[in-house]
Coordinates of N, CA and C in Angstrom, one line a residue:
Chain A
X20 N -18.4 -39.2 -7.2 CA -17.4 -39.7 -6.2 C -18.2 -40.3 -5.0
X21 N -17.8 -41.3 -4.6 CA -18.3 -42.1 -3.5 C -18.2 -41.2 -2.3
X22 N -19.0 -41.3 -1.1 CA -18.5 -40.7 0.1 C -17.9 -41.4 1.0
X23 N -17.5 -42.2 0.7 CA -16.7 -43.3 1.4 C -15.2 -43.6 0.5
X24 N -14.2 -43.6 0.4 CA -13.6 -44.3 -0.9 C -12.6 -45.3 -0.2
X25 N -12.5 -46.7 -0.3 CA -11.0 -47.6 0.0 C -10.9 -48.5 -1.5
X26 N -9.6 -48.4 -1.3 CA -8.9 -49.6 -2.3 C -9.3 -50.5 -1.9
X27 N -10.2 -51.6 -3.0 CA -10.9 -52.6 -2.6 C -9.7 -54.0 -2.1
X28 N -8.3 -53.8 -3.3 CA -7.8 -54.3 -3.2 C -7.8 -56.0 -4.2
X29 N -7.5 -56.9 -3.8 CA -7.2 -58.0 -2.9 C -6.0 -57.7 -2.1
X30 N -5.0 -57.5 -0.9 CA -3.6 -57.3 -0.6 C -4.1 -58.8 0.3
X31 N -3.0 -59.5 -0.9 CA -2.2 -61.0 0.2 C -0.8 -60.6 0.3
X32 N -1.2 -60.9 1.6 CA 0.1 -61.0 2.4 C 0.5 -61.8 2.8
X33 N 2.0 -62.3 3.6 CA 2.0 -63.8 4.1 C 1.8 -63.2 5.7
X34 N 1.4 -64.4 6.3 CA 1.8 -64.8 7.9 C 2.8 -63.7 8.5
X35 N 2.8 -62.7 9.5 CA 3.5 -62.0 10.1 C 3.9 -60.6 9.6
X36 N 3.2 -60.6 8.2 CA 3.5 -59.6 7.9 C 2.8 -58.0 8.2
X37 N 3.3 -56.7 8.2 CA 2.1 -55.3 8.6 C 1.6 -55.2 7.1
X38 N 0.8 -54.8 7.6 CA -0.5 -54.1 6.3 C -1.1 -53.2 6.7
X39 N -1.0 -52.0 5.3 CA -2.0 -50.9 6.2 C -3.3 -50.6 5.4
X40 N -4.0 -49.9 5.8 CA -5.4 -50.0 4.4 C -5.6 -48.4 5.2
X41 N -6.2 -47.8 3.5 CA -6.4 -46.4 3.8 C -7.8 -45.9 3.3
X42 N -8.3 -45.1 3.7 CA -9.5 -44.4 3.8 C -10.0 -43.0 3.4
X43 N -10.9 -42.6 2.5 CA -11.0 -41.5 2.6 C -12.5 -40.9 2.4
X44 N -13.1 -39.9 3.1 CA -14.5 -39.7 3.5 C -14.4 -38.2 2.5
X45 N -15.7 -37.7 1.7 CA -15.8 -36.5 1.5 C -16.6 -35.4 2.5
X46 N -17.5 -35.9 3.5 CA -18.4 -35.3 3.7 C -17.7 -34.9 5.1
X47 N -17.5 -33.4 5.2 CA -16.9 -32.6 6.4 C -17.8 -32.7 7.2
X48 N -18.8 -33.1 7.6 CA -20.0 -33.3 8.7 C -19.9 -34.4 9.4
X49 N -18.8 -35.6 9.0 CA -19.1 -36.4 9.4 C -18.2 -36.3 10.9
X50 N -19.3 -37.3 11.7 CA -18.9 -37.3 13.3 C -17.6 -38.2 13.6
X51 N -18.4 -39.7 13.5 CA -17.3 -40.8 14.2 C -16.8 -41.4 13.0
X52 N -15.9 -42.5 13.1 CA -15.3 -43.6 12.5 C -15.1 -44.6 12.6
X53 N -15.3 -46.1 11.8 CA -15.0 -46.8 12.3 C -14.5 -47.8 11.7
X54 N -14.1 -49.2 11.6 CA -13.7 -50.5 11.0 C -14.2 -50.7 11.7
X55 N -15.1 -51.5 10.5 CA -15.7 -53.0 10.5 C -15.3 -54.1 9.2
X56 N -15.7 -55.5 10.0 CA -15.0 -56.2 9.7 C -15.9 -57.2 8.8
X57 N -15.8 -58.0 7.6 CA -16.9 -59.0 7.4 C -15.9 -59.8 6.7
X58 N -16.4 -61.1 7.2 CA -15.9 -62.1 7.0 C -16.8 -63.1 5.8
X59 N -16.7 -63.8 4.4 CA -17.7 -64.1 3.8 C -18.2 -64.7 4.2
X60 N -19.9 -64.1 3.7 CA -21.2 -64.7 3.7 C -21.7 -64.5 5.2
X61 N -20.8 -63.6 6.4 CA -21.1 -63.4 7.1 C -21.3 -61.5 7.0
X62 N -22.5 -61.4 8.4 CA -22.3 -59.8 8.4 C -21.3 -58.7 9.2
X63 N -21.6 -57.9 8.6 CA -20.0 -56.7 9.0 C -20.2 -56.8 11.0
X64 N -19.4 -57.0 11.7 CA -19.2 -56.9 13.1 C -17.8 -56.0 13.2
X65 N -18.5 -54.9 14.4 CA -17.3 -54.1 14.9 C -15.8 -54.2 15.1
X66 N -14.9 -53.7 14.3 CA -13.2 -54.3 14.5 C -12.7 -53.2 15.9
X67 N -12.9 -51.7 15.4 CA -12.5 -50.7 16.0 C -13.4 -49.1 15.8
X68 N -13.4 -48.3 17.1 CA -13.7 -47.6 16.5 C -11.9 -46.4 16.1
X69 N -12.4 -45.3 15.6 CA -11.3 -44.4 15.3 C -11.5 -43.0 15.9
X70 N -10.6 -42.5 16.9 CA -10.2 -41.8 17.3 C -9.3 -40.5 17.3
X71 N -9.7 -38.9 17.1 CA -8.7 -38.3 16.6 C -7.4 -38.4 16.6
X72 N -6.9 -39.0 18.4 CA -6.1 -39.1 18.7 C -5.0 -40.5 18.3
X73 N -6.1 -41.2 17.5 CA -5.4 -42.7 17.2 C -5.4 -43.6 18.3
X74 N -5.9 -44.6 18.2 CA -6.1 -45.5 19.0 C -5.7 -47.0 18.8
X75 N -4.9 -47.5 19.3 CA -4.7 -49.2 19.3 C -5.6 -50.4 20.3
X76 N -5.4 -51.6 19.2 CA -6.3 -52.6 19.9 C -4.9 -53.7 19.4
X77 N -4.8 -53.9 20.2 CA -3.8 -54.9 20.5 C -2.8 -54.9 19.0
X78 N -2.8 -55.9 18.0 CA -2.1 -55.9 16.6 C -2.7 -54.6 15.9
X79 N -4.1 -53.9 16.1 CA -4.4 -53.3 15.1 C -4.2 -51.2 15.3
X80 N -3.5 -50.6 14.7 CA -3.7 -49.5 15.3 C -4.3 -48.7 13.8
X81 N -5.4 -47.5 14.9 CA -6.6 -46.9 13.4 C -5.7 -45.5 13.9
X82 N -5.8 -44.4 12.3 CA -5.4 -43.5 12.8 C -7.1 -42.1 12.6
X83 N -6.8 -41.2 12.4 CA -7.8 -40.3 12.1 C -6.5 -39.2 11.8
X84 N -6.8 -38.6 10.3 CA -6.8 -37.1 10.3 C -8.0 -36.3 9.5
X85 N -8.1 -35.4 10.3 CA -9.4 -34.9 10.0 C -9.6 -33.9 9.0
X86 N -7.8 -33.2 9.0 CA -8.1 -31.7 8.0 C -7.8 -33.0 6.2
X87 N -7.2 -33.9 6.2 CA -7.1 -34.7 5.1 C -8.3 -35.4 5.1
X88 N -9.1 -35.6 5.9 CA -10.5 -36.6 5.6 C -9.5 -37.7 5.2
X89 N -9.3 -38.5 6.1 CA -8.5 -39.8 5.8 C -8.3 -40.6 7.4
X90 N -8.4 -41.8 7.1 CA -8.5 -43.0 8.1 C -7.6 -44.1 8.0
X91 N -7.1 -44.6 8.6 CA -6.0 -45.6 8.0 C -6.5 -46.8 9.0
X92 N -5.6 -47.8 8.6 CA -6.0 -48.7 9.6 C -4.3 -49.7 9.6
X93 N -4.0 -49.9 10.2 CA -2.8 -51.0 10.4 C -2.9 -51.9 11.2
X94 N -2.5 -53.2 10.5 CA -2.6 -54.4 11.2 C -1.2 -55.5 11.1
X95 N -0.8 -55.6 12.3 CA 1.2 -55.8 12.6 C 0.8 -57.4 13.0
X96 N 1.7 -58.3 12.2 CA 1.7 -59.4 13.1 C 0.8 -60.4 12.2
X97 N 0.3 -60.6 10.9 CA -1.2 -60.2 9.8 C -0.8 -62.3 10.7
X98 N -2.2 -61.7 10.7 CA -2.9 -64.1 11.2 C -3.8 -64.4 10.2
X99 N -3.5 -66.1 9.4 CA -4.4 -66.5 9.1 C -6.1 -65.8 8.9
X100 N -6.4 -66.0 10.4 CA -7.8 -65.6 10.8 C -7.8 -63.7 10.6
X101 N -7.0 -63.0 10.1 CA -7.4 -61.7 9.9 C -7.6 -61.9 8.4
X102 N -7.8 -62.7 7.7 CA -8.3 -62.4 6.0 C -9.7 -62.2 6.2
X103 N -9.8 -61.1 5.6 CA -11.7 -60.8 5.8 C -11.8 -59.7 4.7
X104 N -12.8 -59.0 4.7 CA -12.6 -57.8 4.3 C -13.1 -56.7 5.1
X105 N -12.5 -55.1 4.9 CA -12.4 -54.7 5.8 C -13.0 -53.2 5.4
X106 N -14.2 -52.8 6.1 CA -15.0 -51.4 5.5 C -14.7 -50.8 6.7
X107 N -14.5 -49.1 5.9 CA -14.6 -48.0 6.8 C -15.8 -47.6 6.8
X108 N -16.2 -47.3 8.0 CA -17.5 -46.4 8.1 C -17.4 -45.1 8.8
X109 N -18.4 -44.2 8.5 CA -18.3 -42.9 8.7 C -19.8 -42.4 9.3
X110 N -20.1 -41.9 10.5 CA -21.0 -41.6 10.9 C -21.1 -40.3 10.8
X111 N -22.6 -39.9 10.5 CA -23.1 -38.8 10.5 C -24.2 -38.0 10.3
X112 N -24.8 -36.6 11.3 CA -25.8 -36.5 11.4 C -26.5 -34.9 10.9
X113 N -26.1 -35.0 9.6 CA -26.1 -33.5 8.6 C -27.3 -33.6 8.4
X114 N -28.3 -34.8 8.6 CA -29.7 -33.8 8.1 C -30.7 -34.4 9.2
X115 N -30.0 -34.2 10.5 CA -31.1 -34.7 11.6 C -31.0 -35.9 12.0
X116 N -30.8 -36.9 11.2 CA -30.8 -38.1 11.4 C -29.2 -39.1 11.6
X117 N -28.9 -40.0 12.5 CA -27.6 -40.4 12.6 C -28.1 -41.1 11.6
X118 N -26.4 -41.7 10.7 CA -26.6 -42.1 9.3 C -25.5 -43.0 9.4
X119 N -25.0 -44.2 8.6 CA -24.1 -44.7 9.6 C -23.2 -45.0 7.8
X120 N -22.4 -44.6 6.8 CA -22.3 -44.8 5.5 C -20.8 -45.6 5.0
X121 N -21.0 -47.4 4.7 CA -20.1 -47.7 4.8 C -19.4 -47.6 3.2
X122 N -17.5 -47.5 3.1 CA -17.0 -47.8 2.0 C -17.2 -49.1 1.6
X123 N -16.7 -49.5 0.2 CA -16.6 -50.8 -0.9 C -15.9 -51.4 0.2
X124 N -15.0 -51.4 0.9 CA -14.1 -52.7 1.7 C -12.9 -52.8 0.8
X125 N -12.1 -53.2 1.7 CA -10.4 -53.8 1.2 C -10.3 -55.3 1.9
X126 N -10.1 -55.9 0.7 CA -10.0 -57.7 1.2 C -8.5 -57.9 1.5
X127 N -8.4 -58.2 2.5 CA -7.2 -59.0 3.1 C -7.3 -60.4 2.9
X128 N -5.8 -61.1 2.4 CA -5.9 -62.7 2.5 C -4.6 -62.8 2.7
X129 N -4.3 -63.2 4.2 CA -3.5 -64.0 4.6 C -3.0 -65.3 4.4
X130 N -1.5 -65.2 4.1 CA -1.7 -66.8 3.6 C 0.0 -67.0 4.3
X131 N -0.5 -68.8 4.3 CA 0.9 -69.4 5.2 C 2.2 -68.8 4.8
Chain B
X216 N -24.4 -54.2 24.1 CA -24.5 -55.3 22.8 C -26.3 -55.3 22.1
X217 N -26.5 -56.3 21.2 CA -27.6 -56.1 20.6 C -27.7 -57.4 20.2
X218 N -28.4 -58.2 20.0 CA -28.5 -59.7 19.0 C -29.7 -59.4 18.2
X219 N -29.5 -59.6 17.3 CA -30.6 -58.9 16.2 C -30.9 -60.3 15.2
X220 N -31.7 -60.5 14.8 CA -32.7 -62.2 14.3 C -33.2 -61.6 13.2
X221 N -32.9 -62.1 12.1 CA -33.6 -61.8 11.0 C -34.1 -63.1 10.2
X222 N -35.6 -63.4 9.9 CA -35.6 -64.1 9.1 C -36.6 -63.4 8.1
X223 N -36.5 -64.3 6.5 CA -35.6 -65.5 6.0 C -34.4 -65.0 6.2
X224 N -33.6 -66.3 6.8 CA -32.3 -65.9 6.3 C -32.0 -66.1 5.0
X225 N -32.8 -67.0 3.6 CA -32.7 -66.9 2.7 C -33.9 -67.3 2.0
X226 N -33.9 -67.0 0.9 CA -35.5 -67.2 -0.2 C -34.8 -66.9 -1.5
X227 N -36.0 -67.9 -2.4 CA -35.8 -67.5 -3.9 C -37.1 -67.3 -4.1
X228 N -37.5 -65.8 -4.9 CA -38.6 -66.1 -5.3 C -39.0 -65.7 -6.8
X229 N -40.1 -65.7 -7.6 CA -40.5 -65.4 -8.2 C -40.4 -64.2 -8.7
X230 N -40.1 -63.6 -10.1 CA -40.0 -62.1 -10.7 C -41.8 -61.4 -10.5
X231 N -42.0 -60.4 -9.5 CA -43.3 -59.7 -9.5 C -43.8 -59.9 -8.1
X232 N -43.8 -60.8 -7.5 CA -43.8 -61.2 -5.9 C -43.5 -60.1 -5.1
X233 N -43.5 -60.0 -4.1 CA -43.0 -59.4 -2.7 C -42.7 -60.8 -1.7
X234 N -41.8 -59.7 -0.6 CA -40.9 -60.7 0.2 C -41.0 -59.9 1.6
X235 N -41.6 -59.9 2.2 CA -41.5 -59.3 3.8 C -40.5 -59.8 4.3
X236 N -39.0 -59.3 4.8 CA -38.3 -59.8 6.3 C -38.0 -59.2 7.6
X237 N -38.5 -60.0 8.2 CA -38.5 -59.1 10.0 C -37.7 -59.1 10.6
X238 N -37.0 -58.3 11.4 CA -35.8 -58.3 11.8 C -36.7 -58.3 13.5
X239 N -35.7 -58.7 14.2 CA -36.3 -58.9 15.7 C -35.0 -58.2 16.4
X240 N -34.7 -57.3 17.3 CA -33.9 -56.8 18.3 C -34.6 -57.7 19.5
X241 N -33.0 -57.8 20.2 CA -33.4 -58.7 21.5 C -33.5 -57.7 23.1
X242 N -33.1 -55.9 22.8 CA -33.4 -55.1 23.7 C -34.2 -54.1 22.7
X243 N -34.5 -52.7 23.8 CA -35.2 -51.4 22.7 C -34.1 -50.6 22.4
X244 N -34.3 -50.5 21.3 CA -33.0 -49.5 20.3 C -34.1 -48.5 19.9
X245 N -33.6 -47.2 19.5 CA -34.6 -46.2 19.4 C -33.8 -46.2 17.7
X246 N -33.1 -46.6 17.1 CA -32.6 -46.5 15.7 C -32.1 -47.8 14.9
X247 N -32.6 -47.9 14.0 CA -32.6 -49.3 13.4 C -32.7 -48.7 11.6
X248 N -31.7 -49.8 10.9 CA -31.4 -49.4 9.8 C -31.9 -50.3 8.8
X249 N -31.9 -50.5 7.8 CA -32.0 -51.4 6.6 C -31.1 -50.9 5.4
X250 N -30.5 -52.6 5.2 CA -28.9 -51.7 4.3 C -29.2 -53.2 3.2
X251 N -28.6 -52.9 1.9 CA -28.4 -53.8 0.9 C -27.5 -54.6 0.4
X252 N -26.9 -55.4 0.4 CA -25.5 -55.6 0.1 C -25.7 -56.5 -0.9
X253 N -24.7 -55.9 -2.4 CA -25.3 -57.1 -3.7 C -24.3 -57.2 -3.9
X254 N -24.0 -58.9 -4.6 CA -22.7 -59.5 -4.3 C -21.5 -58.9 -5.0
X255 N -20.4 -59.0 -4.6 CA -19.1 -58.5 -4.2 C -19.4 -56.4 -4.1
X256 N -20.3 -56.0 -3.5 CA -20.7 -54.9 -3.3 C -20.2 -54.5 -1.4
X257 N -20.2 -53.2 -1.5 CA -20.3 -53.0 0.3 C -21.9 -52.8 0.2
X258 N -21.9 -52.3 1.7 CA -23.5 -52.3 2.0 C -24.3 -50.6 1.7
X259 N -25.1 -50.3 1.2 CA -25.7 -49.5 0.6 C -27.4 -49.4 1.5
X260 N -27.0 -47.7 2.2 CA -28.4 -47.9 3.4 C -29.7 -47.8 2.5
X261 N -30.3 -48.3 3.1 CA -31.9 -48.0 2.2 C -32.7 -47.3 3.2
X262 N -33.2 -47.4 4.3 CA -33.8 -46.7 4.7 C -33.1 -46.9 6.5
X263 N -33.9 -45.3 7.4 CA -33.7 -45.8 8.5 C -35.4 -46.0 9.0
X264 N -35.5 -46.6 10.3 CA -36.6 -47.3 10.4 C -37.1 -46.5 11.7
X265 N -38.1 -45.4 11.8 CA -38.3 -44.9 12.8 C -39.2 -45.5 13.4
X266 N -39.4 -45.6 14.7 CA -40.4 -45.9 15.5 C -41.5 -45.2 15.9
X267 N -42.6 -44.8 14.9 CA -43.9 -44.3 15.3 C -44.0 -43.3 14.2
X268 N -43.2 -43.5 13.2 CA -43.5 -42.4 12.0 C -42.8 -43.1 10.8
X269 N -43.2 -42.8 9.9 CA -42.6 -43.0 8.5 C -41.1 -43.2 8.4
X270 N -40.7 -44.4 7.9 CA -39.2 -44.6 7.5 C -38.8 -43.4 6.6
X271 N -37.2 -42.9 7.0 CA -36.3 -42.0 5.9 C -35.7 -43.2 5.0
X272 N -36.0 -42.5 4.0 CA -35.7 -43.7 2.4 C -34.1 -42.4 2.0
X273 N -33.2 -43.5 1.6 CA -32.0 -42.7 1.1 C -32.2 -42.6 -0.8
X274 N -31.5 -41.8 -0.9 CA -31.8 -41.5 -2.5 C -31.5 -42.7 -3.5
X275 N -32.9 -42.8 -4.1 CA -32.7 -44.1 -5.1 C -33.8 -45.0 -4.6
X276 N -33.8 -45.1 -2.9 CA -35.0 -46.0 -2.7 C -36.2 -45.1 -2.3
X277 N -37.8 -45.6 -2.5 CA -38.6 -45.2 -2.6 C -39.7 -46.5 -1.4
X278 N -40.6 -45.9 -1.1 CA -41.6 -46.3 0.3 C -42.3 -47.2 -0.8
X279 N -42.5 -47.2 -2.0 CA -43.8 -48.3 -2.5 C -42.9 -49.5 -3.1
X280 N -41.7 -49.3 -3.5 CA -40.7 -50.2 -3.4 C -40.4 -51.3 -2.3
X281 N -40.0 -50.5 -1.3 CA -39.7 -51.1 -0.3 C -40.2 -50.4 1.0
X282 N -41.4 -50.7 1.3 CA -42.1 -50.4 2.4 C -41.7 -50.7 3.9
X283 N -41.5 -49.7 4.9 CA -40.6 -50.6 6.0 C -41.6 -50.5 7.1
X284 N -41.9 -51.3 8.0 CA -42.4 -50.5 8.9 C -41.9 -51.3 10.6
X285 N -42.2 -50.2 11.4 CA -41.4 -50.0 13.2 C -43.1 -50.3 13.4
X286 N -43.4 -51.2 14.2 CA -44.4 -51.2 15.2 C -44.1 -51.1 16.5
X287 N -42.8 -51.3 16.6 CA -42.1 -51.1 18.7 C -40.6 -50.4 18.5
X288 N -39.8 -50.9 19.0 CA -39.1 -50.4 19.8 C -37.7 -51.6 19.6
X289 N -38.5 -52.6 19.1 CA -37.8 -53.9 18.7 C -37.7 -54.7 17.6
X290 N -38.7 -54.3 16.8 CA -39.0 -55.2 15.7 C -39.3 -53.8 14.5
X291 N -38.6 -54.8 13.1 CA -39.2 -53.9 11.9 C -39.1 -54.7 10.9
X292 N -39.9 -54.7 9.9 CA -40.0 -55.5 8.4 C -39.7 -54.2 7.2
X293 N -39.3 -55.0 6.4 CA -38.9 -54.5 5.4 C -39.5 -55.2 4.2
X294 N -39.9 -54.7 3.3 CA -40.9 -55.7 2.3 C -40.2 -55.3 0.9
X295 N -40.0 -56.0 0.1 CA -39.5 -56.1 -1.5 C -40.5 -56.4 -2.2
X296 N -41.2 -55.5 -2.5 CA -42.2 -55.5 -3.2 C -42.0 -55.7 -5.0
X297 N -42.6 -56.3 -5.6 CA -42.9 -56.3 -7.4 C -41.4 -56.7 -8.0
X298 N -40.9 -57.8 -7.2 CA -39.5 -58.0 -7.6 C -39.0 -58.5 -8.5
X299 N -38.0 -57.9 -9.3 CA -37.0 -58.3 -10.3 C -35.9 -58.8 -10.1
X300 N -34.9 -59.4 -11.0 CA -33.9 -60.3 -10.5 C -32.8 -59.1 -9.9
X301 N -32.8 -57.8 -10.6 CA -31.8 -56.5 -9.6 C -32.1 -56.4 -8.3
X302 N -33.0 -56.9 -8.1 CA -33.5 -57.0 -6.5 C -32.6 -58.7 -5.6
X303 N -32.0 -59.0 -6.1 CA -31.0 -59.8 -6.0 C -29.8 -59.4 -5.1
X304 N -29.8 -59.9 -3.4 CA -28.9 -58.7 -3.1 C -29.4 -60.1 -1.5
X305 N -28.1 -59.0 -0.3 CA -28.7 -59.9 0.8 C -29.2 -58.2 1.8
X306 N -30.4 -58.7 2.3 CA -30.5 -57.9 2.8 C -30.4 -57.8 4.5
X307 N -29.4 -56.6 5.1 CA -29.2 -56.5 6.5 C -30.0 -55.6 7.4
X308 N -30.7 -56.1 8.1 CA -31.5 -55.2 9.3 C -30.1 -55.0 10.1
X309 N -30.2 -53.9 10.9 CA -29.3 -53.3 11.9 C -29.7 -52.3 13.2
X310 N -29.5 -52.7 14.0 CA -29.8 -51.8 15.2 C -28.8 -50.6 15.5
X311 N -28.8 -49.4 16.2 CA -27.7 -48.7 16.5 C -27.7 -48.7 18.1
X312 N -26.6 -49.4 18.7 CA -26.7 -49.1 20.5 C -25.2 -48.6 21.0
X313 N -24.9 -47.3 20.7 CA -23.7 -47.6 20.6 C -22.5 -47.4 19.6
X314 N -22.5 -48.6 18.9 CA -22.1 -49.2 17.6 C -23.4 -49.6 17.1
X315 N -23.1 -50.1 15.9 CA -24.2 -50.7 14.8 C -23.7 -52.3 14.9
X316 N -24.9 -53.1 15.0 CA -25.2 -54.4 15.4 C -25.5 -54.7 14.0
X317 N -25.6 -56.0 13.5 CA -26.6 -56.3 12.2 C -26.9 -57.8 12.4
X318 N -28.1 -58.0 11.9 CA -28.4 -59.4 11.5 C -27.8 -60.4 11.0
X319 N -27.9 -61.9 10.6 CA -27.4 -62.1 9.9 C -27.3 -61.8 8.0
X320 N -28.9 -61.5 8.1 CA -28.8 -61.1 6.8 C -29.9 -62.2 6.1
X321 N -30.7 -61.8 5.4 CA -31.6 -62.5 4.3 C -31.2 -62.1 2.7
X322 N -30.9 -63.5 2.0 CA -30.0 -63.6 1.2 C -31.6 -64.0 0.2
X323 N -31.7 -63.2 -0.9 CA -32.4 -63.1 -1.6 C -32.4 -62.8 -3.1
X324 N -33.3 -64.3 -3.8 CA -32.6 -64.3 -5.2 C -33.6 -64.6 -6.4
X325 N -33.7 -64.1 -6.6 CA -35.3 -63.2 -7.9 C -35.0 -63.6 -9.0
X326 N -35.9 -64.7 -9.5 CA -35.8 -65.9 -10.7 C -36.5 -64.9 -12.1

């Protein structure tokens, strides 16, 4: 079993539509959370990080639950320019060292 | 923030070769990663890159494989040594300041 796991997907959606992509980590050590974002042939750059309390960035809200080891991410309003794909990462520092271990990714494509 | 420079941004080389790429940080980061990403793959860490001691290799990669080495605070190479075409993959230097920064990436393809 992966320690990371997301539905790789493809999910097209049209123009304005929500989408949510879900996440799941095994490793109870792990500290932070986050989405990131890569767009092809480019490299992964920061979307959000994730907060226990759930946190929004404008269209996108990430949630965190911790006793489920699970991460979600929703994105309201879906634009053209949000087709990318989209990895969870999971930070963590179980053997001394911060470790930073990203999932496969879920491809989003937006279409008119 | 971080701006991190890696070149080659791409190379083809030869099966048995090695391929050094240097990643350049534009401030000092005390943690810098090396991750693999082979295509339609996520990224897979390979080592972290300490500064003034021996890189941590994650399970599967090995130091005579892929040799890494930190001379500062800013800069680290990563070498692909005795290469086969599985060694086909783009490879991402990354800084940690924060968040995790990454290069563009050296896109490497083993004939």
């Amino acid at each position: 079993r992966k320690e990371v796991e997301q539905d790789p997907g493809p999910f097209n959606v049209p123009e304005g539509a929500t989408v949510a992509f879900n996440c799941t980590y095994s490793n109870s050590a792990s500290q932070s959370f986050f989405w990131y974002r890569q767009d092809c042939r480019k490299e992964p750059k920061l979307l959000m990080s994730v907060y226990s309390s759930g946190n929004e960035d404008g269209r996108f809200t990430a949630q965190l639950n911790r006793a489920s080891q699970y991460i979600s991410l929703l994105i309201r309003d879906s634009k053209l320019s949000d087709s990318a794909t989209y990895l969870c990462v999971v930070k963590r520092a179980d053997t001394g060292f911060q470790k930073l271990v990203f999932g496969t990714g879920t491809r989003l494509l937006v279409s008119p | 923030s971080a701006v991190i420079s890696q070149k080659p941004s791409r190379d083809i080389c030869q099966r048995g070769t090695s391929l050094t790429i240097q990643c350049q940080v534009d401030s000092q980061v005390t943690m810098m990663f090396w991750y693999r990403q082979q295509p339609g793959q996520s990224l897979t860490l390979i080592a972290t890159a300490n500064q003034g001691s021996e890189a941590t290799y994650e399970s599967g990669f090995v130091i005579d494989k892929f040799p890494i080495s930190r001379p500062n605070l800013t800069f680290s190479t990563l070498t692909v040594s005795n290469m086969s075409p599985e060694d086909s993959s783009i490879y991402l230097c990354s800084a940690l300041t924060g968040e995790l920064f990454f290069g563009e990436g050296s896109r490497l393809t083993v004939l």
